């Protein structure tokens, strides 16, 4: 039967010359058979209810529309059995065009990985790619074809709750990480049973929401747009990302969802993108409150003509496009183009051959949360933990700490470890809390004493006394403090990003006992914690680490893994410093002497410097840099130069170092940042050993948008910096770019 089917399919897909038809030809053939209603159907995307299974996952009305060929894709339905049952309805439609199933698979599906910002802290591109790979394998086995990730929005404002979803503040790092995630999700290519179509979002500028308030307006100069916000999107187009999602915000007066410049001029024409473009949830309808369209009809018209091809949940394409075509306001060809991009993906996935290809219950059972996936979740969680401080080498914990007190509102938490983007509520049974992780790992004979101390965000001090007693009776204190899972994420902007509630007061009380204190800080964003930074003995920034949080934390606390993460985003001292990022401009009155702030670019009530800079992070070992060598100190505009240096592990432990390369264009036709990350290498070096690191500097790294917004390399002096962090440059050299 199967063989017969395959032969029949092959025969059907041969063209009149007996050659195998290309996907484009098959798309054209199908398009020629479609009515206008069926075409409009393909560009509708509706949401299901992720708590329901089988056909009940969508309303009876949607089921009916699916059977009539009026729905192209669904989101928020998952599971092999459920997706299969819904696909059966699509097979009842006249042309049997299969549905696409989409889902926000942001940091894992069943096995939850660290939030994307945490993974970015690993600076481990292979691991980040693998995390997306595993997530894709799990989700695709549950019938999902398409993930709404990666988010590649650069963010310089930690008040914005969605900072957790991206790769932080830096364009270079963000571009590399975005591309890695696309590679991971799309694996061996769209159509492989373990791959998902990736989606670059939110196009564009969403990360610049004014005042860090979600959905707010953005006002971004052309220069900043092209230098800071657009490159990660361009990078994922080059990587072959299958889809794009428009952003909610308006950008310089034009909402991104109705922005022809972005969606057509830049994305399609300049970058040559050929995949699908979906609106964000209800964003077409939001063109009305934006003041960009007077009603749903105008909103639908403007969005489609701008290049927003799929309507996620605003129902405005469904209700207005036919009339707009009949009125002559929209040429049907525009709809055909949009449908073409969708059908292409459906063919690429192989859904016309087998609409149930991804709905494989056996594979789903074997894949979801399997042991290998869990082991990897633990590995990448440990890689995401940033060691911010380690006074007197409290860490790694040794056997001398017999009595260990475990304090804080997050110590026994499970749900918070999962972070904000865990769509399917799988229950907490497979999440390892910090307490459980430490309990499993603590050496025999160690005594653990727990006291919660306080809640995450109330003002109730009644637990302080017991927590202080517990601390006094121990050899070392470990505190798990921070945000709950729903304090950072979409629509979770904060004006006060300090440790919520009275948590820092509890830290003060515990530090006052004089015991060595290790503070674990858990959050989806950079928080402010100036007092803790100055007074706690050791600090680990653990973000939200996913299922294996507790085990990974224990791995780091006990030195089974030597921390090597680096901040992908600045941690400010106070909200008043925001926006604060490392690649700022020098200004005409730079602050040179912290003690002299008179009429220079400085605050009279705070240092300019952050609490912790971009690129910062410690290890249990120490590294020494030497022997900076450049193949030449003069470089022709089109030449490439080699830079080398030596890095020695001078501490007691084997460990990884992230060697960071920064450049500064000293004087140019427009002012340039004080430094920009242009390369990095994460290397493992055994205690006592030395390794050589090499970077190549060519025109790609030296170029920028000149005064005429033309990407170019200008002659002149550049400062080359190699450092352990953006504020810890250890080797410098001047280079001169010359005309050759
Ligand atoms: C978010 C998107 C997400 C979509 C679908 C929106 O609210 O902004 O990032 O992909 O919902 O869940």
XYZ file of C-alpha atoms and ligand atoms in Angstrom:
752
model
C 0.000 0.000 0.000
C 2.751 2.435 1.087
C 4.800 1.633 -2.024
C 1.752 2.172 -4.184
C 1.179 5.538 -2.513
C 4.769 6.662 -3.056
C 4.690 5.686 -6.734
C 1.375 7.490 -7.165
C 2.781 10.582 -5.449
C 5.893 10.537 -7.574
C 3.745 10.233 -10.702
C 1.593 13.149 -9.584
C 4.603 15.315 -8.964
C 6.060 14.785 -12.429
C 5.504 17.585 -14.925
C 4.382 17.144 -18.535
C 7.936 16.352 -19.614
C 8.140 13.565 -17.064
C 10.601 15.537 -14.912
C 10.155 15.933 -11.192
C 8.407 19.221 -10.596
C 10.139 21.810 -8.512
C 8.384 23.110 -5.430
C 7.735 26.398 -7.223
C 5.999 24.581 -10.067
C 3.882 22.610 -7.625
C 2.968 25.822 -5.819
C 1.936 27.436 -9.104
C -0.198 24.456 -10.066
C -1.966 24.504 -6.746
C -2.438 28.276 -6.808
C -4.104 28.023 -10.192
C -6.737 25.755 -8.666
C -7.513 27.945 -5.672
C -10.490 30.244 -5.263
C -10.011 33.681 -3.720
C -11.620 32.429 -0.497
C -9.198 29.551 -0.320
C -6.287 31.884 -0.884
C -7.432 34.202 1.881
C -7.883 31.097 4.045
C -4.193 30.324 3.812
C -3.193 33.659 5.315
C -5.371 33.262 8.410
C -3.764 32.018 11.569
C -5.931 31.174 14.567
C -5.082 30.183 18.090
C -6.195 27.023 19.786
C -6.403 26.349 23.480
C -3.232 24.650 24.659
C -4.937 23.099 27.628
C -7.299 21.063 25.446
C -6.535 18.008 23.379
C -7.900 16.521 20.161
C -10.387 18.476 18.038
C -11.462 20.309 21.211
C -8.202 22.229 21.055
C -10.010 24.650 18.730
C -13.586 25.929 18.703
C -16.211 24.133 16.599
C -16.334 27.204 14.368
C -12.607 26.997 13.629
C -12.951 23.264 12.967
C -15.598 24.055 10.437
C -13.450 26.711 8.788
C -10.517 24.292 8.618
C -12.720 21.771 6.832
C -13.704 24.467 4.330
C -10.075 25.362 3.608
C -10.350 28.750 5.319
C -7.443 28.375 7.760
C -3.763 28.187 6.854
C -2.165 27.701 10.238
C -2.892 27.289 13.923
C -0.893 28.220 16.970
C -1.100 26.898 20.487
C -2.154 23.389 19.595
C 0.344 20.682 20.278
C 0.835 16.982 20.742
C 1.095 14.312 18.057
C -2.455 13.063 18.612
C -4.024 16.524 18.735
C -2.268 17.846 15.655
C -3.164 14.661 13.788
C -6.807 15.004 14.695
C -6.877 18.632 13.534
C -5.036 17.843 10.320
C -7.771 15.329 9.541
C -10.188 18.264 9.285
C -7.908 20.009 6.783
C -7.975 16.802 4.754
C -11.733 17.199 4.444
C -11.263 20.475 2.564
C -11.627 20.675 -1.229
C -7.911 20.965 -2.015
C -6.657 19.137 1.089
C -4.045 21.770 1.830
C -2.441 20.770 5.138
C -2.356 23.063 8.155
C 0.807 24.445 9.677
C 1.074 24.115 13.451
C 3.021 26.879 15.165
C 4.083 27.364 18.759
C 6.335 29.594 20.814
C 9.132 27.128 21.412
C 11.429 29.699 22.952
C 13.718 27.883 25.360
C 12.833 24.272 25.071
C 9.598 22.394 24.608
C 9.164 19.660 27.220
C 12.723 19.863 28.449
C 13.056 23.484 29.477
C 16.405 25.145 28.934
C 17.674 28.398 30.434
C 15.863 31.493 29.188
C 17.487 32.853 26.008
C 19.214 35.721 27.842
C 20.798 33.183 30.191
C 21.937 30.988 27.328
C 23.448 34.056 25.700
C 25.561 34.445 28.841
C 27.246 31.147 28.003
C 28.889 32.725 24.922
C 28.918 29.100 23.815
C 27.579 29.193 20.297
C 27.627 25.422 19.776
C 25.696 24.840 22.981
C 23.129 27.499 22.071
C 22.667 25.891 18.672
C 22.239 22.513 20.315
C 19.638 23.850 22.709
C 17.527 24.977 19.750
C 18.233 21.630 18.051
C 16.926 19.626 20.998
C 13.912 21.909 21.377
C 13.139 21.421 17.691
C 13.446 17.647 17.953
C 11.024 17.595 20.882
C 8.482 20.034 19.456
C 8.486 18.539 15.965
C 7.797 15.122 17.437
C 4.677 16.660 18.987
C 3.399 17.701 15.573
C 4.703 21.268 15.582
C 6.154 22.630 12.346
C 7.016 26.186 13.180
C 8.427 27.993 16.196
C 8.111 31.707 16.882
C 11.777 32.010 17.748
C 14.460 33.243 17.849
C 13.727 36.691 19.152
C 16.648 38.761 17.917
C 15.631 42.117 19.372
C 18.602 43.971 20.806
C 17.719 45.469 24.171
C 19.507 48.166 26.139
C 16.814 48.588 28.745
C 16.344 45.976 31.475
C 13.047 47.521 32.515
C 11.606 45.935 29.396
C 10.276 42.529 30.422
C 11.057 40.887 27.121
C 14.766 41.374 27.607
C 14.725 37.746 28.821
C 13.904 36.451 25.340
C 16.817 37.870 23.432
C 20.599 37.711 23.465
C 21.135 40.978 25.311
C 22.516 44.351 24.331
C 25.182 43.631 21.765
C 24.566 43.511 18.043
C 27.585 41.379 17.172
C 26.882 38.752 19.833
C 23.152 38.911 19.087
C 23.717 38.328 15.385
C 25.879 35.277 15.974
C 23.517 33.822 18.548
C 20.458 34.480 16.364
C 22.080 32.620 13.483
C 23.041 29.729 15.772
C 19.467 29.406 16.989
C 18.164 29.336 13.418
C 20.679 26.617 12.544
C 19.573 24.699 15.598
C 15.844 24.955 14.961
C 16.042 24.265 11.245
C 18.600 21.469 11.666
C 19.244 19.576 8.464
C 16.654 21.674 6.735
C 12.945 22.340 6.714
C 11.381 19.007 5.911
C 13.571 16.938 8.235
C 11.252 15.336 10.753
C 13.210 16.780 13.650
C 13.346 20.367 12.404
C 11.143 23.414 12.888
C 10.726 26.477 10.711
C 12.344 29.289 12.686
C 10.926 32.799 12.942
C 12.946 35.968 13.450
C 11.066 38.393 15.619
C 9.990 41.091 16.269
C 10.731 43.034 13.108
C 11.786 45.649 14.058
C 12.868 47.877 16.889
C 10.678 46.289 19.586
C 13.627 46.157 22.008
C 13.792 49.950 21.971
C 10.304 50.401 23.464
C 10.484 53.811 25.097
C 11.138 53.817 28.833
C 11.226 50.031 28.758
C 7.438 49.897 28.745
C 6.210 47.001 26.674
C 4.461 47.758 23.374
C 5.548 51.386 23.613
C 6.533 53.583 20.705
C 10.085 53.519 19.410
C 12.003 56.420 18.000
C 15.230 55.131 16.491
C 17.527 57.117 14.252
C 18.322 55.565 10.912
C 21.886 55.119 12.066
C 20.979 53.290 15.254
C 18.417 51.191 13.399
C 20.985 50.025 10.864
C 23.910 49.742 13.259
C 22.226 48.269 16.313
C 18.777 46.824 15.684
C 18.749 45.463 12.116
C 21.989 43.448 11.828
C 20.736 40.429 13.827
C 17.749 40.215 11.473
C 19.990 40.384 8.443
C 22.211 37.746 9.955
C 19.321 35.268 10.309
C 18.152 35.945 6.752
C 21.641 34.933 5.622
C 21.278 31.804 7.739
C 18.095 30.883 5.850
C 15.469 31.598 8.499
C 12.073 30.451 7.216
C 9.858 33.208 8.595
C 9.664 36.656 10.131
C 7.236 38.166 12.618
C 6.345 41.846 12.626
C 6.670 43.877 15.830
C 3.901 45.520 17.848
C 5.629 48.897 18.120
C 5.515 51.835 15.813
C 8.905 52.753 14.482
C 9.550 56.419 13.845
C 5.842 56.937 13.303
C 4.998 53.885 11.225
C 3.785 50.753 13.014
C 6.071 47.843 12.148
C 3.092 45.715 11.091
C 2.141 48.255 8.432
C 5.672 49.283 7.598
C 6.368 48.912 3.890
C 9.910 50.162 4.250
C 10.784 47.386 6.690
C 8.721 44.535 5.289
C 9.114 45.146 1.590
C 11.997 47.497 0.892
C 14.435 46.097 3.426
C 13.341 42.512 4.048
C 12.228 41.390 0.594
C 14.077 43.692 -1.776
C 17.323 44.505 -0.020
C 17.854 41.234 1.824
C 16.081 38.940 -0.644
C 14.018 37.112 1.974
C 11.656 34.528 0.452
C 9.979 33.002 3.507
C 6.733 33.756 5.350
C 5.916 36.961 7.240
C 3.415 36.703 10.079
C 1.969 39.517 12.162
C 2.367 39.420 15.893
C -0.758 38.472 17.854
C -3.575 40.820 16.863
C -1.063 43.382 15.610
C -2.989 44.143 12.426
C -5.952 45.224 14.547
C -3.605 47.351 16.638
C -3.011 49.601 13.648
C -6.301 51.219 14.698
C -5.311 52.333 18.233
C -1.904 53.265 16.845
C -3.819 55.856 14.846
C -2.616 54.393 11.555
C -5.916 52.994 10.267
C -9.485 54.150 10.844
C -11.052 50.684 10.906
C -10.392 46.990 10.400
C -10.699 47.238 6.663
C -8.082 49.933 6.376
C -5.839 48.110 8.838
C -6.030 44.917 6.777
C -5.347 46.842 3.605
C -2.349 48.733 4.965
C -0.796 45.682 6.622
C -1.086 43.445 3.580
C 0.174 46.076 1.170
C 3.104 46.742 3.467
C 4.097 43.078 3.343
C 2.575 41.552 6.455
C 1.308 38.327 4.945
C -0.247 36.229 7.685
C -2.819 37.546 10.103
C -2.272 36.043 13.541
C -5.506 36.308 15.421
C -6.847 39.705 14.434
C -9.358 38.092 12.022
C -9.132 41.181 9.846
C -7.813 39.491 6.703
C -10.574 36.952 6.955
C -13.242 39.644 7.308
C -11.985 42.274 4.878
C -9.654 41.055 2.179
C -12.276 39.692 -0.195
C -14.136 42.994 -0.195
C -10.867 44.896 -0.613
C -10.113 42.829 -3.723
C -13.637 43.302 -5.083
C -13.375 47.049 -4.445
C -10.131 47.116 -6.378
C -8.139 48.355 -3.406
C -5.982 45.265 -3.287
C -4.741 43.433 -6.330
C -5.321 39.686 -5.892
C -1.709 39.212 -6.957
C -0.595 40.539 -3.574
C -2.561 37.787 -1.850
C -1.206 35.215 -4.297
C 2.354 36.222 -3.379
C 1.626 35.793 0.316
C 0.011 32.392 -0.264
C 2.928 31.369 -2.435
C 5.327 31.811 0.470
C 3.114 29.710 2.752
C 2.479 26.905 0.283
C 6.170 26.764 -0.480
C 6.882 26.010 3.169
C 4.139 23.383 3.301
C 5.669 21.630 0.291
C 9.143 21.993 1.740
C 7.973 20.357 4.948
C 6.655 17.434 2.910
C 3.114 17.868 4.186
C 1.506 17.275 0.814
C 3.128 13.851 0.704
C 2.175 13.106 4.279
C 0.145 15.663 6.229
C 0.718 13.663 9.413
C 4.480 13.427 8.951
C 5.233 15.229 12.208
C 2.414 13.795 14.274
C 4.191 10.662 15.365
C 3.179 9.493 18.822
C 5.944 6.936 19.038
C 8.644 9.477 18.286
C 6.957 11.934 20.610
C 7.099 9.445 23.464
C 10.743 8.624 22.861
C 11.817 12.238 22.456
C 10.034 14.410 24.985
C 12.112 14.930 28.079
C 14.362 11.953 27.398
C 17.500 11.370 29.455
C 19.877 12.815 26.850
C 17.827 16.008 26.613
C 17.800 16.379 30.385
C 21.534 15.833 30.580
C 22.057 18.555 28.018
C 19.690 20.894 29.872
C 21.905 20.508 32.921
C 25.040 21.171 30.918
C 23.781 24.353 29.281
C 22.262 25.573 32.543
C 25.661 25.354 34.229
C 27.230 27.146 31.266
C 24.736 30.017 31.700
C 25.601 30.826 35.338
C 27.702 33.963 35.770
C 30.080 34.193 38.716
C 30.002 37.878 39.641
C 31.953 37.840 42.850
C 33.944 35.333 44.887
C 35.616 37.002 47.842
C 38.008 34.858 49.839
C 37.307 32.046 47.412
C 34.221 30.873 49.264
C 33.418 28.964 46.102
C 33.763 26.218 45.110
C 32.362 24.832 48.340
C 34.638 22.399 50.092
C 34.135 19.747 52.717
C 35.047 22.230 55.407
C 31.525 23.595 55.133
C 29.663 20.969 57.123
C 26.610 22.913 58.168
C 25.039 24.653 55.216
C 22.061 26.923 55.584
C 19.822 27.305 52.567
C 17.776 30.460 52.731
C 15.485 32.464 50.503
C 12.134 32.469 48.751
C 13.470 30.765 45.615
C 15.435 28.000 47.328
C 12.641 25.441 47.081
C 10.950 26.939 44.053
C 10.308 24.882 40.951
C 7.882 26.840 38.784
C 10.110 29.911 38.777
C 13.030 27.884 37.439
C 11.065 27.304 34.245
C 10.968 30.974 33.322
C 8.261 32.856 31.537
C 8.035 31.188 28.148
C 7.033 27.720 29.006
C 3.794 27.512 27.123
C 2.622 24.066 28.012
C 2.251 23.706 31.760
C 3.794 20.300 32.172
C 3.637 20.336 35.942
C 6.581 20.752 38.255
C 7.527 17.160 38.952
C 10.531 17.115 36.614
C 11.969 20.453 37.734
C 14.913 20.355 40.098
C 14.777 23.133 42.695
C 18.012 24.659 44.004
C 17.362 22.923 47.326
C 17.006 19.507 45.693
C 20.084 20.018 43.546
C 22.243 20.993 46.507
C 20.800 18.228 48.648
C 21.744 15.619 46.036
C 25.251 16.964 45.603
C 26.278 17.942 49.139
C 28.994 15.633 50.473
C 28.110 12.878 52.903
C 27.874 14.192 56.408
C 26.920 17.707 55.371
C 23.962 19.085 57.244
C 21.478 21.233 55.325
C 19.213 23.593 57.213
C 16.471 25.430 55.363
C 14.646 28.612 56.138
C 12.603 30.589 53.626
C 13.184 33.949 55.332
C 10.653 35.895 53.266
C 8.404 35.747 50.263
C 9.468 37.050 46.864
C 7.558 40.285 46.981
C 5.690 40.875 50.241
C 6.859 43.018 53.162
C 6.408 40.310 55.750
C 9.494 40.117 57.986
C 8.162 37.379 60.254
C 10.533 34.805 58.777
C 13.677 36.871 59.367
C 14.348 35.748 62.947
C 14.384 32.070 62.098
C 16.506 32.646 58.982
C 19.069 34.617 61.016
C 19.182 31.846 63.646
C 19.700 29.225 60.973
C 22.488 31.284 59.392
C 24.216 31.794 62.736
C 24.292 28.052 63.282
C 25.937 27.225 59.995
C 29.380 27.322 58.372
C 28.192 28.868 55.111
C 24.948 30.382 53.877
C 23.495 29.999 50.394
C 20.654 32.350 49.547
C 18.312 31.980 46.557
C 16.863 35.392 45.803
C 15.251 37.203 42.892
C 12.176 37.445 40.739
C 9.292 35.063 40.325
C 8.830 33.602 36.832
C 6.080 36.066 35.980
C 7.997 39.248 36.797
C 9.915 39.318 33.532
C 8.448 38.501 30.138
C 5.836 39.927 27.828
C 3.869 42.782 29.447
C 6.110 42.533 32.522
C 7.936 45.831 32.446
C 9.174 47.189 35.771
C 10.240 50.681 36.831
C 12.033 49.307 39.867
C 14.315 46.450 38.940
C 15.821 45.964 42.373
C 15.407 42.699 44.242
C 11.647 42.556 44.802
C 10.075 43.016 48.228
C 12.328 42.973 51.271
C 14.817 40.481 49.909
C 17.815 42.780 50.051
C 16.967 43.564 53.677
C 17.095 39.862 54.426
C 20.476 39.641 52.698
C 21.699 42.513 54.948
C 20.590 40.648 58.080
C 22.249 37.438 56.983
C 25.502 39.133 55.959
C 25.505 40.804 59.399
C 25.870 37.356 61.013
C 29.445 37.387 59.719
C 29.063 33.990 58.051
C 30.331 33.494 54.501
C 27.343 34.222 52.262
C 26.784 33.021 48.696
C 23.899 34.764 46.946
C 22.225 33.142 43.956
C 20.376 35.779 41.953
C 17.530 34.482 39.824
C 15.721 36.669 37.344
C 14.783 37.119 33.728
C 16.560 40.466 33.512
C 19.454 42.350 35.039
C 18.367 43.525 38.480
C 19.946 46.287 40.569
C 21.571 45.155 43.825
C 24.309 47.590 44.730
C 24.359 46.755 48.435
C 24.528 43.019 47.842
C 27.271 43.468 45.246
C 29.352 45.387 47.754
C 28.727 43.190 50.792
C 27.883 39.579 49.946
C 30.835 37.215 49.800
C 30.010 35.425 46.568
C 27.387 36.078 43.926
C 26.199 33.837 41.137
C 23.742 35.244 38.622
C 21.687 32.200 37.709
C 18.791 33.762 35.766
C 16.051 31.184 35.223
C 17.744 27.991 34.235
C 14.993 25.557 33.291
C 14.277 21.999 34.419
C 17.753 21.206 35.606
C 18.312 24.480 37.480
C 19.045 22.911 40.863
C 21.487 20.346 39.512
C 23.344 22.954 37.467
C 23.568 25.303 40.440
C 24.996 22.502 42.557
C 27.491 21.655 39.798
C 28.794 25.207 39.952
C 28.660 25.591 43.740
C 30.736 22.464 44.234
C 33.107 23.152 41.351
C 32.075 20.148 39.248
C 31.711 22.824 36.610
C 33.963 25.866 36.696
C 31.754 28.854 35.781
C 32.655 30.542 32.511
C 29.638 32.655 31.577
C 29.916 36.351 30.771
C 27.208 38.983 30.958
C 25.499 39.553 27.606
C 23.988 42.713 29.047
C 25.063 45.437 31.449
C 23.849 45.316 35.038
C 23.250 48.927 36.061
C 23.650 50.349 39.553
C 20.296 52.043 39.384
C 17.349 52.552 37.087
C 18.428 56.163 36.712
C 21.430 55.084 34.618
C 19.291 53.351 31.994
C 19.907 53.118 29.068
C 23.379 51.981 29.983
C 25.445 49.907 27.572
C 29.120 49.357 26.953
C 29.317 50.592 23.362
C 28.383 54.158 24.165
C 29.870 57.267 22.583
C 32.734 59.121 24.207
C 31.036 62.575 24.076
C 32.952 65.844 23.903
C 33.336 65.899 27.661
C 34.129 62.383 28.726
C 34.531 61.616 32.407
C 38.225 60.986 32.998
C 38.582 61.319 36.737
C 35.768 59.891 38.925
C 36.660 62.512 41.543
C 36.153 65.396 39.219
C 32.658 65.475 37.797
C 32.571 69.173 37.192
C 31.087 70.004 33.781
C 31.800 66.630 32.286
C 29.363 63.969 31.110
C 28.664 62.478 34.531
C 26.149 62.271 37.358
C 26.577 64.174 40.573
C 24.946 61.385 42.549
C 26.229 58.180 40.933
C 29.251 56.847 39.102
C 28.864 56.451 35.353
C 30.077 52.897 35.533
C 27.640 49.993 35.791
C 27.513 47.536 38.631
C 28.777 44.872 36.228
C 29.728 45.447 32.619
C 28.903 43.662 29.423
C 31.278 40.749 28.949
C 32.061 40.444 32.651
C 32.192 37.160 34.542
C 34.662 35.346 36.776
C 36.034 31.832 36.955
C 37.372 29.795 39.877
C 40.718 30.097 38.164
C 42.563 33.169 36.827
C 43.973 33.972 33.418
C 46.912 36.067 32.370
C 47.223 37.580 28.897
C 50.473 38.339 27.112
C 52.346 38.517 23.821
C 49.959 40.560 21.741
C 51.151 40.282 18.168
C 49.664 41.855 15.092
C 50.856 40.780 11.656
C 51.113 44.476 10.796
C 50.114 47.747 12.395
C 49.094 49.203 9.050
C 46.312 47.629 7.092
C 44.998 48.372 3.616
C 41.263 48.959 3.366
C 40.688 45.568 1.781
C 43.355 43.631 3.637
C 43.145 41.209 6.508
C 45.358 41.328 9.517
C 46.052 38.629 12.082
C 46.087 39.337 15.803
C 47.410 36.839 18.282
C 47.860 36.706 22.006
C 48.664 34.163 24.665
C 46.400 33.274 27.552
C 47.743 31.390 30.543
C 45.660 29.713 33.215
C 47.528 30.843 36.337
C 45.059 29.501 38.881
C 44.429 26.145 40.515
C 41.540 24.949 38.415
C 41.087 23.986 34.777
C 38.690 26.423 33.203
C 37.306 28.270 30.225
C 38.062 31.857 29.327
C 36.151 34.097 26.924
C 38.775 36.158 25.114
C 37.082 39.279 23.770
C 38.206 41.448 20.874
C 37.045 45.066 20.719
C 37.769 47.812 18.208
C 37.423 51.553 18.303
C 37.553 53.797 15.285
C 39.343 56.793 16.783
C 38.104 59.431 14.385
C 35.695 59.054 11.524
C 33.141 60.901 9.428
C 30.673 60.168 12.230
C 31.446 59.558 15.903
C 31.991 55.921 16.779
C 31.440 53.992 20.042
C 34.229 53.809 22.632
C 34.506 50.148 21.793
C 32.616 47.496 19.870
C 32.818 43.737 20.248
C 34.205 42.303 17.027
C 35.141 38.783 17.976
C 35.549 36.355 20.845
C 36.879 32.923 21.516
C 35.813 30.670 24.348
C 38.703 28.397 25.159
C 39.351 25.692 27.710
C 42.770 25.881 29.360
C 44.121 23.439 31.916
C 45.612 24.853 35.096
C 49.169 26.006 34.395
C 48.820 25.753 30.623
C 48.959 28.464 27.973
C 46.993 28.715 24.748
C 47.295 31.018 21.802
C 44.243 32.822 20.469
C 44.021 34.272 16.995
C 41.635 36.745 15.398
C 41.444 37.992 11.842
C 40.592 41.624 11.271
C 39.372 42.510 7.809
C 37.035 44.954 6.156
C 33.911 43.356 7.612
C 35.073 44.252 11.115
C 36.367 47.686 10.244
C 33.395 48.845 8.189
C 30.559 51.029 9.432
C 27.829 53.259 8.005
C 29.565 56.475 7.060
C 28.129 59.976 6.996
C 26.111 59.028 3.880
C 24.909 55.771 5.460
C 27.119 53.816 3.088
C 28.873 50.824 4.619
C 32.517 51.591 4.224
C 35.996 51.380 5.720
C 37.555 54.790 6.322
C 41.269 55.395 6.581
C 42.633 56.361 9.970
C 43.573 55.063 13.389
C 41.797 52.244 15.179
C 42.407 51.029 18.696
C 42.462 47.274 19.041
C 41.627 45.948 22.486
C 41.677 42.453 23.880
C 39.997 41.947 27.184
C 38.308 39.751 29.729
C 35.277 42.049 29.771
C 34.266 45.280 28.081
C 35.656 47.148 31.098
C 38.675 44.903 31.580
C 40.898 45.450 28.585
C 44.267 43.826 29.121
C 46.051 44.248 25.792
C 45.986 47.205 23.406
C 47.498 48.167 20.105
C 46.945 50.966 17.592
C 46.239 50.084 13.968
C 46.227 52.341 11.007
C 43.950 51.744 8.058
C 45.620 53.102 4.950
C 44.561 53.599 1.389
C 46.188 51.015 -0.843
C 4.196 37.746 21.309
C 4.945 36.936 20.281
C 4.418 35.537 20.258
C 2.926 35.574 19.992
C 2.291 34.206 19.880
C 2.699 37.614 21.175
O 2.027 38.195 22.234
O 4.594 39.090 21.207
O 6.318 36.960 20.552
O 5.095 34.771 19.300
O 2.308 36.273 21.036
O 2.224 33.569 21.089
